[in-house]
Amino acid sequence: MIELSYSRATDAADAIRRAEAQAAKYLGGGTNLVDLMRETVEVPSALIDVTGLPAEIEETDDGGLMIGAATRNTAVAEHPAVRTRYPMLTRAIVAGASAQIRNMATVGGNLLQRTRCTYFYDTDGSRCNKRTPGEGCDAIEGFNRIHAILGGSSACVATHPSDMCVALAALDALVHLRSASGERTVALCDLHRLPEDRPDVETVLEPGELITAVQLPASDLAAHSTYRKVRDRSSYAFALVSVAAALQLDGDAVADVRLALGGVAPKPWRAWRAEEALRGRPATEASFLEAADAELADARPLAGNAFKLDLTRRTIVAVLQQLTEGARP
Ligand SMILES: Cc1cc2nc3c(=O)[nH]c(=O)nc-3n(C[C@H](O)[C@H](O)[C@H](O)COP(=O)(O)OP(=O)(O)OC[C@H]3O[C@@H](n4cnc5c(N)ncnc54)[C@H](O)[C@@H]3O)c2cc1C
Ligand code: SF4
């Protein structure tokens, strides 16, 4: 038996104070952390329950939304302003997990959920640099069908599992953080790190730093957006490839676009190169293919996941075609 303490934070300052005192983990809905503790991948000595912290969705002065980190995933997906102004976010959330898990899972916990690489969870016999730095990675020469084709390293090729984060990356979301040394904001696109030689360091968060809110900037583009997830079965499965996209046309040309990918990289992958390749170009299948190829130029598929290259390409094209058809009068 592993001993640990549990306490409930009354506010952000209280959570940070409690976390400072011990080797603690913040506890959201527990839908990932408790599984990791069961497998002894995570062994905290204390859990600080942060589900009592702000869980409201509020309008910001610039016409965006501020979502408290303790807000449940279902509440975000069902909020009328999210459904109408940021539909890709609703679609991404409901594409994930199950209704029961979405009812439990919080925004903060979703951002920091850990990879679904099976070797990472196998503490009994697999080598994993993310779990035990320097040990080696059994996925690289092993069963790597679900692993990364972009952004991986010779130390780790795990993918980030979140659907919600892919939409947040495309929406230029900001993550509000608080610690004993103050408050700061980082772009969602900069929150997660690529593995390089330290796959165990997954984010730019400092020890004990608390996620307090996620901010969605106002966006005309976001109202015309969608999320498509390709997976092995139609529910209760993580993405092999997913695409979050928003598109604005000027006649037959792409005026503006936002594109992010899931299931293919160690972090929610903003497709900056594809966006750049698309702006001002005709909204045609040929342009969409060129943009997808630009994004995938540096892809390094593994023995088991080369199929993701074509799947990513085809999913990007299909989503952009769908948005183009929807944008025409
Ligand atoms: C069977 C199953 C299927 C799933 N399928 C999908 C899927 O298809 N797509 C998908 O996206 N997700 C899926 N999930 C994952 C699910 O979305 C995550 O488990 C969930 O979002 C995590 O949220 P939580 O609040 O339960 O986090 P927790 O498990 O409580 O915490 C996760 C991590 O976040 C940290 N944390 C929590 N809150 C804060 C905070 N405010 N500040 C700092 N750190 C914090 C915790 O310390 C922990 O490290 C699935 C999960 C399960 C169990
Ligand atoms: S891919 Fe990453 S998480 Fe998976 S076994 Fe290798 S080091 Fe571990």
mmCIF file of C-alpha atoms and ligand atoms in Angstrom:
data_model
loop_
_atom_site.group_PDB
_atom_site.id
_atom_site.type_symbol
_atom_site.label_atom_id
_atom_site.label_comp_id
_atom_site.label_asym_id
_atom_site.label_seq_id
_atom_site.Cartn_x
_atom_site.Cartn_y
_atom_site.Cartn_z
ATOM 1 C CA MET A 1 0.000 0.000 0.000
ATOM 2 C CA ILE A 2 1.226 3.501 -0.875
ATOM 3 C CA GLU A 3 0.315 6.176 1.637
ATOM 4 C CA LEU A 4 -0.933 9.537 0.422
ATOM 5 C CA SER A 5 -2.906 12.435 1.810
ATOM 6 C CA TYR A 6 -5.946 14.076 0.219
ATOM 7 C CA SER A 7 -7.172 17.614 0.758
ATOM 8 C CA ARG A 8 -9.533 19.986 -0.975
ATOM 9 C CA ALA A 9 -8.284 23.445 -1.926
ATOM 10 C CA THR A 10 -10.609 26.332 -1.090
ATOM 11 C CA ASP A 11 -9.087 28.703 -3.654
ATOM 12 C CA ALA A 12 -6.062 29.020 -5.950
ATOM 13 C CA ALA A 13 -3.788 30.488 -3.259
ATOM 14 C CA ASP A 14 -4.736 27.674 -0.898
ATOM 15 C CA ALA A 15 -4.043 25.041 -3.601
ATOM 16 C CA ILE A 16 -0.589 26.485 -4.307
ATOM 17 C CA ARG A 17 0.265 26.680 -0.589
ATOM 18 C CA ARG A 18 -0.744 23.076 -0.035
ATOM 19 C CA ALA A 19 1.156 21.857 -3.118
ATOM 20 C CA GLU A 20 4.327 23.665 -1.990
ATOM 21 C CA ALA A 21 4.352 21.857 1.313
ATOM 22 C CA GLN A 22 4.565 18.317 -0.135
ATOM 23 C CA ALA A 23 5.306 16.278 -3.311
ATOM 24 C CA ALA A 24 1.747 16.871 -4.393
ATOM 25 C CA LYS A 25 -0.306 16.545 -7.566
ATOM 26 C CA TYR A 26 -3.371 18.597 -8.277
ATOM 27 C CA LEU A 27 -6.452 16.432 -8.708
ATOM 28 C CA GLY A 28 -9.093 17.359 -11.295
ATOM 29 C CA GLY A 29 -11.668 14.760 -12.228
ATOM 30 C CA GLY A 30 -9.037 12.065 -11.632
ATOM 31 C CA THR A 31 -9.888 10.282 -14.887
ATOM 32 C CA ASN A 32 -6.239 10.126 -15.963
ATOM 33 C CA LEU A 33 -4.269 10.693 -12.757
ATOM 34 C CA VAL A 34 -5.998 7.937 -10.788
ATOM 35 C CA ASP A 35 -5.333 5.418 -13.595
ATOM 36 C CA LEU A 36 -1.666 6.459 -13.590
ATOM 37 C CA MET A 37 -1.512 6.029 -9.819
ATOM 38 C CA ARG A 38 -3.090 2.563 -10.072
ATOM 39 C CA GLU A 39 -0.314 1.564 -12.496
ATOM 40 C CA THR A 40 2.290 3.284 -10.246
ATOM 41 C CA VAL A 41 3.376 5.479 -13.156
ATOM 42 C CA GLU A 42 2.585 8.436 -10.871
ATOM 43 C CA VAL A 43 3.233 8.099 -7.138
ATOM 44 C CA PRO A 44 2.330 11.426 -5.464
ATOM 45 C CA SER A 45 2.481 11.695 -1.688
ATOM 46 C CA ALA A 46 -0.435 14.125 -1.642
ATOM 47 C CA LEU A 47 -3.440 14.979 -3.786
ATOM 48 C CA ILE A 48 -4.790 18.516 -3.747
ATOM 49 C CA ASP A 49 -8.322 18.447 -5.105
ATOM 50 C CA VAL A 50 -8.851 21.559 -7.256
ATOM 51 C CA THR A 51 -12.373 20.813 -8.467
ATOM 52 C CA GLY A 52 -13.761 23.434 -6.050
ATOM 53 C CA LEU A 53 -11.879 26.224 -7.866
ATOM 54 C CA PRO A 54 -13.652 28.515 -10.373
ATOM 55 C CA ALA A 55 -15.651 26.568 -12.936
ATOM 56 C CA GLU A 56 -17.434 29.404 -14.715
ATOM 57 C CA ILE A 57 -17.421 30.391 -18.373
ATOM 58 C CA GLU A 58 -17.420 34.166 -18.631
ATOM 59 C CA GLU A 59 -17.407 36.748 -21.420
ATOM 60 C CA THR A 60 -14.179 38.760 -21.686
ATOM 61 C CA ASP A 61 -14.007 42.460 -22.584
ATOM 62 C CA ASP A 62 -12.631 41.690 -26.070
ATOM 63 C CA GLY A 63 -15.604 39.432 -26.917
ATOM 64 C CA GLY A 64 -13.893 36.131 -26.108
ATOM 65 C CA LEU A 65 -14.481 33.654 -23.289
ATOM 66 C CA MET A 66 -12.660 32.859 -20.040
ATOM 67 C CA ILE A 67 -13.121 29.253 -18.930
ATOM 68 C CA GLY A 68 -12.253 28.347 -15.325
ATOM 69 C CA ALA A 69 -9.825 25.427 -15.120
ATOM 70 C CA ALA A 70 -12.205 23.366 -12.975
ATOM 71 C CA THR A 71 -14.998 23.565 -15.560
ATOM 72 C CA ARG A 72 -16.031 20.072 -16.597
ATOM 73 C CA ASN A 73 -15.474 19.116 -20.241
ATOM 74 C CA THR A 74 -19.217 18.570 -20.766
ATOM 75 C CA ALA A 75 -20.053 22.049 -19.468
ATOM 76 C CA VAL A 76 -17.618 23.590 -21.963
ATOM 77 C CA ALA A 77 -18.937 21.540 -24.888
ATOM 78 C CA GLU A 78 -22.562 22.359 -24.092
ATOM 79 C CA HIS A 79 -22.146 26.078 -23.398
ATOM 80 C CA PRO A 80 -24.221 28.051 -25.959
ATOM 81 C CA ALA A 81 -21.410 30.556 -26.666
ATOM 82 C CA VAL A 82 -18.928 27.743 -27.304
ATOM 83 C CA ARG A 83 -21.366 25.861 -29.538
ATOM 84 C CA THR A 84 -22.111 28.875 -31.710
ATOM 85 C CA ARG A 85 -18.862 30.873 -31.662
ATOM 86 C CA TYR A 86 -16.289 28.054 -31.361
ATOM 87 C CA PRO A 87 -18.015 24.941 -32.777
ATOM 88 C CA MET A 88 -14.721 23.110 -33.362
ATOM 89 C CA LEU A 89 -14.211 23.082 -29.588
ATOM 90 C CA THR A 90 -17.588 21.486 -28.900
ATOM 91 C CA ARG A 91 -16.936 18.902 -31.614
ATOM 92 C CA ALA A 92 -13.458 18.115 -30.309
ATOM 93 C CA ILE A 93 -14.652 17.601 -26.751
ATOM 94 C CA VAL A 94 -17.588 15.360 -27.648
ATOM 95 C CA ALA A 95 -15.285 13.295 -29.895
ATOM 96 C CA GLY A 96 -13.297 12.331 -26.778
ATOM 97 C CA ALA A 97 -13.748 9.618 -24.162
ATOM 98 C CA SER A 98 -17.327 8.871 -23.028
ATOM 99 C CA ALA A 99 -20.139 11.021 -21.650
ATOM 100 C CA GLN A 100 -19.367 9.821 -18.111
ATOM 101 C CA ILE A 101 -15.666 10.702 -18.404
ATOM 102 C CA ARG A 102 -16.426 14.084 -19.980
ATOM 103 C CA ASN A 103 -18.763 14.819 -17.057
ATOM 104 C CA MET A 104 -15.881 14.205 -14.624
ATOM 105 C CA ALA A 105 -12.901 15.582 -16.566
ATOM 106 C CA THR A 106 -11.867 19.196 -16.011
ATOM 107 C CA VAL A 107 -10.289 21.657 -18.433
ATOM 108 C CA GLY A 108 -7.045 21.816 -16.405
ATOM 109 C CA GLY A 109 -6.800 18.024 -16.256
ATOM 110 C CA ASN A 110 -7.519 17.627 -19.958
ATOM 111 C CA LEU A 111 -4.590 19.904 -20.812
ATOM 112 C CA LEU A 112 -2.213 17.868 -18.664
ATOM 113 C CA GLN A 113 -3.451 14.332 -19.390
ATOM 114 C CA ARG A 114 -0.558 12.071 -20.320
ATOM 115 C CA THR A 115 0.148 9.971 -23.387
ATOM 116 C CA ARG A 116 -1.630 6.696 -24.139
ATOM 117 C CA CYS A 117 1.580 4.975 -25.299
ATOM 118 C CA THR A 118 1.065 1.444 -23.977
ATOM 119 C CA TYR A 119 4.735 1.059 -23.034
ATOM 120 C CA PHE A 120 4.417 4.116 -20.808
ATOM 121 C CA TYR A 121 1.712 2.362 -18.768
ATOM 122 C CA ASP A 122 3.563 -0.986 -18.663
ATOM 123 C CA THR A 123 5.681 -0.594 -15.549
ATOM 124 C CA ASP A 124 6.349 -4.346 -15.402
ATOM 125 C CA GLY A 125 8.570 -4.903 -18.395
ATOM 126 C CA SER A 126 8.803 -2.025 -20.871
ATOM 127 C CA ARG A 127 11.554 0.556 -21.200
ATOM 128 C CA CYS A 128 10.246 4.103 -21.330
ATOM 129 C CA ASN A 129 12.276 7.336 -21.241
ATOM 130 C CA LYS A 130 9.217 9.346 -20.292
ATOM 131 C CA ARG A 131 8.658 7.231 -17.168
ATOM 132 C CA THR A 132 12.306 6.580 -16.314
ATOM 133 C CA PRO A 133 14.646 9.046 -18.055
ATOM 134 C CA GLY A 134 17.601 7.377 -19.768
ATOM 135 C CA GLU A 135 16.053 3.903 -19.743
ATOM 136 C CA GLY A 136 15.332 3.658 -23.476
ATOM 137 C CA CYS A 137 12.151 3.559 -25.538
ATOM 138 C CA ASP A 138 10.531 0.266 -26.501
ATOM 139 C CA ALA A 139 8.081 1.951 -28.866
ATOM 140 C CA ILE A 140 10.640 3.084 -31.432
ATOM 141 C CA GLU A 141 11.487 -0.471 -32.518
ATOM 142 C CA GLY A 142 8.243 -1.930 -31.189
ATOM 143 C CA PHE A 143 4.518 -1.619 -31.777
ATOM 144 C CA ASN A 144 4.269 2.015 -32.905
ATOM 145 C CA ARG A 145 1.087 2.201 -34.929
ATOM 146 C CA ILE A 146 -0.396 4.951 -32.716
ATOM 147 C CA HIS A 147 2.795 6.973 -32.343
ATOM 148 C CA ALA A 148 4.041 10.295 -33.705
ATOM 149 C CA ILE A 149 5.064 11.115 -37.259
ATOM 150 C CA LEU A 150 5.861 14.765 -36.446
ATOM 151 C CA GLY A 151 7.913 16.269 -33.609
ATOM 152 C CA GLY A 152 9.190 13.013 -32.098
ATOM 153 C CA SER A 153 12.808 12.411 -31.081
ATOM 154 C CA SER A 154 15.190 9.487 -30.703
ATOM 155 C CA ALA A 155 14.125 9.421 -27.035
ATOM 156 C CA CYS A 156 10.319 9.404 -27.420
ATOM 157 C CA VAL A 157 7.681 9.227 -30.138
ATOM 158 C CA ALA A 158 4.549 9.329 -27.972
ATOM 159 C CA THR A 159 1.557 11.401 -29.069
ATOM 160 C CA HIS A 160 -0.430 13.855 -26.988
ATOM 161 C CA PRO A 161 -3.873 12.290 -26.520
ATOM 162 C CA SER A 162 -6.180 15.274 -26.041
ATOM 163 C CA ASP A 163 -8.862 16.190 -28.571
ATOM 164 C CA MET A 164 -9.803 19.391 -26.782
ATOM 165 C CA CYS A 165 -6.221 20.707 -26.930
ATOM 166 C CA VAL A 166 -6.136 20.391 -30.726
ATOM 167 C CA ALA A 167 -9.100 22.758 -31.027
ATOM 168 C CA LEU A 168 -7.579 25.083 -28.399
ATOM 169 C CA ALA A 169 -4.333 25.194 -30.410
ATOM 170 C CA ALA A 170 -6.230 26.179 -33.558
ATOM 171 C CA LEU A 171 -8.205 28.801 -31.623
ATOM 172 C CA ASP A 172 -5.059 30.567 -30.291
ATOM 173 C CA ALA A 173 -6.187 29.856 -26.734
ATOM 174 C CA LEU A 174 -4.248 31.265 -23.802
ATOM 175 C CA VAL A 175 -3.572 29.337 -20.607
ATOM 176 C CA HIS A 176 -3.598 31.284 -17.321
ATOM 177 C CA LEU A 177 -1.160 30.011 -14.703
ATOM 178 C CA ARG A 178 -0.531 30.865 -11.081
ATOM 179 C CA SER A 179 2.236 29.935 -8.660
ATOM 180 C CA ALA A 180 3.797 31.273 -5.459
ATOM 181 C CA SER A 181 5.833 33.677 -7.598
ATOM 182 C CA GLY A 182 2.840 35.190 -9.370
ATOM 183 C CA GLU A 183 0.601 34.836 -12.404
ATOM 184 C CA ARG A 184 1.474 34.441 -16.067
ATOM 185 C CA THR A 185 -0.176 33.494 -19.350
ATOM 186 C CA VAL A 186 1.189 31.175 -22.030
ATOM 187 C CA ALA A 187 -0.228 30.365 -25.445
ATOM 188 C CA LEU A 188 -1.698 26.859 -25.567
ATOM 189 C CA CYS A 189 0.630 26.230 -28.522
ATOM 190 C CA ASP A 190 3.601 26.903 -26.194
ATOM 191 C CA LEU A 191 2.328 24.995 -23.142
ATOM 192 C CA HIS A 192 3.471 21.525 -24.236
ATOM 193 C CA ARG A 193 7.115 20.757 -25.064
ATOM 194 C CA LEU A 194 8.492 18.491 -27.745
ATOM 195 C CA PRO A 195 10.331 15.527 -26.199
ATOM 196 C CA GLU A 196 13.878 16.114 -27.552
ATOM 197 C CA ASP A 197 16.127 14.386 -24.992
ATOM 198 C CA ARG A 198 13.781 15.001 -22.001
ATOM 199 C CA PRO A 199 10.419 13.376 -22.778
ATOM 200 C CA ASP A 200 9.604 13.335 -19.066
ATOM 201 C CA VAL A 201 9.357 17.159 -19.117
ATOM 202 C CA GLU A 202 6.086 17.578 -20.987
ATOM 203 C CA THR A 203 5.133 21.212 -20.419
ATOM 204 C CA VAL A 204 6.612 24.591 -19.551
ATOM 205 C CA LEU A 205 4.877 24.526 -16.154
ATOM 206 C CA GLU A 206 7.050 25.079 -13.091
ATOM 207 C CA PRO A 207 6.672 22.673 -10.158
ATOM 208 C CA GLY A 208 3.473 23.476 -8.272
ATOM 209 C CA GLU A 209 2.184 25.841 -10.945
ATOM 210 C CA LEU A 210 -1.590 25.768 -11.187
ATOM 211 C CA ILE A 211 -3.706 26.192 -14.317
ATOM 212 C CA THR A 212 -6.432 28.647 -13.356
ATOM 213 C CA ALA A 213 -8.228 29.309 -16.660
ATOM 214 C CA VAL A 214 -8.206 28.965 -20.427
ATOM 215 C CA GLN A 215 -9.010 32.045 -22.483
ATOM 216 C CA LEU A 216 -10.509 31.924 -25.963
ATOM 217 C CA PRO A 217 -9.788 35.138 -27.888
ATOM 218 C CA ALA A 218 -12.597 36.645 -29.935
ATOM 219 C CA SER A 219 -12.558 35.308 -33.485
ATOM 220 C CA ASP A 220 -14.820 35.790 -36.511
ATOM 221 C CA LEU A 221 -13.129 32.839 -38.126
ATOM 222 C CA ALA A 222 -13.901 30.390 -35.317
ATOM 223 C CA ALA A 223 -17.649 30.451 -35.937
ATOM 224 C CA HIS A 224 -16.971 28.656 -39.209
ATOM 225 C CA SER A 225 -14.932 25.777 -37.895
ATOM 226 C CA THR A 226 -15.024 22.059 -37.333
ATOM 227 C CA TYR A 227 -13.125 19.101 -35.888
ATOM 228 C CA ARG A 228 -12.761 15.684 -37.459
ATOM 229 C CA LYS A 229 -11.318 12.689 -35.652
ATOM 230 C CA VAL A 230 -10.239 9.465 -37.382
ATOM 231 C CA ARG A 231 -9.924 6.473 -35.072
ATOM 232 C CA ASP A 232 -10.189 2.701 -34.979
ATOM 233 C CA ARG A 233 -13.808 2.704 -33.812
ATOM 234 C CA SER A 234 -16.471 5.351 -33.744
ATOM 235 C CA SER A 235 -16.410 6.068 -30.012
ATOM 236 C CA TYR A 236 -14.240 5.573 -26.956
ATOM 237 C CA ALA A 237 -10.979 5.582 -28.906
ATOM 238 C CA PHE A 238 -8.119 8.040 -29.152
ATOM 239 C CA ALA A 239 -7.343 9.793 -32.447
ATOM 240 C CA LEU A 240 -5.104 8.185 -35.040
ATOM 241 C CA VAL A 241 -5.338 11.536 -36.792
ATOM 242 C CA SER A 242 -7.511 14.533 -36.054
ATOM 243 C CA VAL A 243 -7.911 17.923 -37.673
ATOM 244 C CA ALA A 244 -9.292 21.147 -36.195
ATOM 245 C CA ALA A 245 -9.888 23.806 -38.828
ATOM 246 C CA ALA A 246 -11.497 27.210 -39.336
ATOM 247 C CA LEU A 247 -11.745 28.842 -42.730
ATOM 248 C CA GLN A 248 -12.728 32.227 -44.160
ATOM 249 C CA LEU A 249 -13.098 32.746 -47.924
ATOM 250 C CA ASP A 250 -12.749 35.885 -50.014
ATOM 251 C CA GLY A 251 -14.552 34.899 -53.192
ATOM 252 C CA ASP A 252 -12.890 31.670 -54.252
ATOM 253 C CA ALA A 253 -9.678 32.304 -52.339
ATOM 254 C CA VAL A 254 -8.673 31.486 -48.775
ATOM 255 C CA ALA A 255 -8.788 34.762 -46.831
ATOM 256 C CA ASP A 256 -7.754 33.211 -43.528
ATOM 257 C CA VAL A 257 -7.403 29.775 -41.986
ATOM 258 C CA ARG A 258 -6.565 28.030 -38.698
ATOM 259 C CA LEU A 259 -5.406 24.432 -38.720
ATOM 260 C CA ALA A 260 -4.195 22.082 -35.980
ATOM 261 C CA LEU A 261 -3.547 18.337 -35.906
ATOM 262 C CA GLY A 262 -3.994 15.681 -33.234
ATOM 263 C CA GLY A 263 -2.827 12.070 -32.950
ATOM 264 C CA VAL A 264 0.334 12.708 -34.955
ATOM 265 C CA ALA A 265 2.706 14.560 -32.606
ATOM 266 C CA PRO A 266 3.839 14.766 -28.969
ATOM 267 C CA LYS A 267 1.899 18.015 -28.568
ATOM 268 C CA PRO A 268 -1.226 19.525 -30.095
ATOM 269 C CA TRP A 269 0.251 20.386 -33.491
ATOM 270 C CA ARG A 270 -0.525 23.800 -34.933
ATOM 271 C CA ALA A 271 -0.112 23.462 -38.698
ATOM 272 C CA TRP A 272 1.603 26.826 -39.230
ATOM 273 C CA ARG A 273 3.204 25.811 -42.527
ATOM 274 C CA ALA A 274 -0.069 24.619 -44.012
ATOM 275 C CA GLU A 275 -1.799 27.835 -42.925
ATOM 276 C CA GLU A 276 0.933 29.916 -44.537
ATOM 277 C CA ALA A 277 0.685 27.897 -47.735
ATOM 278 C CA LEU A 278 -3.088 28.410 -47.889
ATOM 279 C CA ARG A 279 -3.569 32.151 -47.300
ATOM 280 C CA GLY A 280 -4.491 33.905 -50.536
ATOM 281 C CA ARG A 281 -4.566 30.675 -52.537
ATOM 282 C CA PRO A 282 -7.618 29.333 -54.413
ATOM 283 C CA ALA A 283 -9.786 27.187 -52.143
ATOM 284 C CA THR A 284 -9.308 24.056 -54.235
ATOM 285 C CA GLU A 285 -8.339 20.466 -53.590
ATOM 286 C CA ALA A 286 -4.950 21.109 -55.230
ATOM 287 C CA SER A 287 -4.141 23.960 -52.800
ATOM 288 C CA PHE A 288 -5.320 21.899 -49.828
ATOM 289 C CA LEU A 289 -3.082 19.002 -50.883
ATOM 290 C CA GLU A 290 -0.100 21.306 -51.336
ATOM 291 C CA ALA A 291 -0.683 22.792 -47.892
ATOM 292 C CA ALA A 292 -0.926 19.333 -46.304
ATOM 293 C CA ASP A 293 2.306 18.301 -48.021
ATOM 294 C CA ALA A 294 4.033 21.451 -46.779
ATOM 295 C CA GLU A 295 3.055 20.562 -43.216
ATOM 296 C CA LEU A 296 4.151 16.950 -43.601
ATOM 297 C CA ALA A 297 7.470 17.716 -45.302
ATOM 298 C CA ASP A 298 9.425 16.957 -42.107
ATOM 299 C CA ALA A 299 7.320 13.962 -41.052
ATOM 300 C CA ARG A 300 9.296 10.912 -39.946
ATOM 301 C CA PRO A 301 6.997 7.902 -39.893
ATOM 302 C CA LEU A 302 7.980 4.755 -37.998
ATOM 303 C CA ALA A 303 7.722 1.153 -39.213
ATOM 304 C CA GLY A 304 4.143 0.791 -37.968
ATOM 305 C CA ASN A 305 2.585 4.165 -38.702
ATOM 306 C CA ALA A 306 3.465 5.280 -42.239
ATOM 307 C CA PHE A 307 -0.269 5.060 -42.991
ATOM 308 C CA LYS A 308 -0.715 8.222 -40.905
ATOM 309 C CA LEU A 309 0.957 10.294 -43.616
ATOM 310 C CA ASP A 310 -1.748 9.665 -46.167
ATOM 311 C CA LEU A 311 -4.480 9.630 -43.540
ATOM 312 C CA THR A 312 -3.398 13.082 -42.323
ATOM 313 C CA ARG A 313 -3.192 14.410 -45.855
ATOM 314 C CA ARG A 314 -6.654 13.111 -46.769
ATOM 315 C CA THR A 315 -8.245 14.303 -43.526
ATOM 316 C CA ILE A 316 -6.865 17.834 -43.929
ATOM 317 C CA VAL A 317 -8.187 17.989 -47.506
ATOM 318 C CA ALA A 318 -11.603 16.580 -46.563
ATOM 319 C CA VAL A 319 -12.082 19.006 -43.667
ATOM 320 C CA LEU A 320 -11.050 22.035 -45.746
ATOM 321 C CA GLN A 321 -13.357 20.949 -48.566
ATOM 322 C CA GLN A 322 -16.229 20.605 -46.108
ATOM 323 C CA LEU A 323 -15.603 24.098 -44.717
ATOM 324 C CA THR A 324 -15.263 25.542 -48.227
ATOM 325 C CA GLU A 325 -18.595 24.097 -49.318
ATOM 326 C CA GLY A 326 -20.217 25.421 -46.121
ATOM 327 C CA ALA A 327 -18.790 28.920 -46.710
ATOM 328 C CA ARG A 328 -20.154 29.314 -50.248
ATOM 329 C CA PRO A 329 -23.545 30.984 -50.645
HETATM 330 C C1 LIG B 1 -11.220 5.297 -21.086
HETATM 331 C C2 LIG B 1 -10.815 6.685 -21.399
HETATM 332 C C3 LIG B 1 -10.944 7.162 -22.699
HETATM 333 C C4 LIG B 1 -10.551 8.473 -23.014
HETATM 334 N N1 LIG B 1 -10.682 8.926 -24.293
HETATM 335 C C5 LIG B 1 -10.257 10.198 -24.596
HETATM 336 C C6 LIG B 1 -10.339 10.714 -25.917
HETATM 337 O O1 LIG B 1 -10.772 10.030 -26.843
HETATM 338 N N2 LIG B 1 -9.911 11.982 -26.140
HETATM 339 C C7 LIG B 1 -9.416 12.775 -25.141
HETATM 340 O O2 LIG B 1 -9.058 13.910 -25.390
HETATM 341 N N3 LIG B 1 -9.323 12.308 -23.890
HETATM 342 C C8 LIG B 1 -9.723 11.046 -23.603
HETATM 343 N N4 LIG B 1 -9.612 10.578 -22.327
HETATM 344 C C9 LIG B 1 -8.847 11.358 -21.372
HETATM 345 C C10 LIG B 1 -9.651 12.320 -20.597
HETATM 346 O O3 LIG B 1 -10.043 13.374 -21.441
HETATM 347 C C11 LIG B 1 -8.716 12.825 -19.518
HETATM 348 O O4 LIG B 1 -8.506 11.751 -18.629
HETATM 349 C C12 LIG B 1 -9.289 14.018 -18.803
HETATM 350 O O5 LIG B 1 -9.460 15.096 -19.662
HETATM 351 C C13 LIG B 1 -8.392 14.433 -17.665
HETATM 352 O O6 LIG B 1 -9.093 15.384 -16.890
HETATM 353 P P1 LIG B 1 -9.216 15.224 -15.325
HETATM 354 O O7 LIG B 1 -9.833 16.465 -14.799
HETATM 355 O O8 LIG B 1 -9.879 13.940 -14.952
HETATM 356 O O9 LIG B 1 -7.672 15.190 -14.946
HETATM 357 P P2 LIG B 1 -6.919 14.425 -13.784
HETATM 358 O O10 LIG B 1 -6.829 12.976 -14.107
HETATM 359 O O11 LIG B 1 -7.496 14.807 -12.455
HETATM 360 O O12 LIG B 1 -5.485 15.126 -13.886
HETATM 361 C C14 LIG B 1 -4.689 14.988 -15.038
HETATM 362 C C15 LIG B 1 -3.403 15.793 -14.808
HETATM 363 O O13 LIG B 1 -3.707 17.176 -14.736
HETATM 364 C C16 LIG B 1 -3.198 17.748 -13.524
HETATM 365 N N5 LIG B 1 -4.122 18.831 -13.171
HETATM 366 C C17 LIG B 1 -5.468 18.751 -13.061
HETATM 367 N N6 LIG B 1 -5.989 19.983 -12.863
HETATM 368 C C18 LIG B 1 -4.938 20.862 -12.840
HETATM 369 C C19 LIG B 1 -4.826 22.284 -12.675
HETATM 370 N N7 LIG B 1 -5.883 23.064 -12.516
HETATM 371 N N8 LIG B 1 -3.592 22.825 -12.714
HETATM 372 C C20 LIG B 1 -2.482 22.050 -12.897
HETATM 373 N N9 LIG B 1 -2.550 20.710 -13.029
HETATM 374 C C21 LIG B 1 -3.753 20.125 -13.032
HETATM 375 C C22 LIG B 1 -3.149 16.591 -12.548
HETATM 376 O O14 LIG B 1 -2.205 16.812 -11.524
HETATM 377 C C23 LIG B 1 -2.718 15.462 -13.475
HETATM 378 O O15 LIG B 1 -1.331 15.506 -13.670
HETATM 379 C C24 LIG B 1 -10.012 9.296 -21.987
HETATM 380 C C25 LIG B 1 -9.892 8.817 -20.680
HETATM 381 C C26 LIG B 1 -10.273 7.531 -20.382
HETATM 382 C C27 LIG B 1 -10.120 7.030 -18.970
HETATM 383 S S1 SF4 B 2 7.278 6.557 -27.020
HETATM 384 FE FE1 SF4 B 2 7.724 7.819 -25.207
HETATM 385 S S2 SF4 B 2 6.122 7.192 -23.776
HETATM 386 FE FE2 SF4 B 2 6.253 5.563 -25.310
HETATM 387 S S3 SF4 B 2 7.776 4.065 -24.535
HETATM 388 FE FE3 SF4 B 2 8.881 5.530 -25.790
HETATM 389 S S4 SF4 B 2 9.609 7.030 -24.290
HETATM 390 FE FE4 SF4 B 2 7.928 5.944 -23.335
#
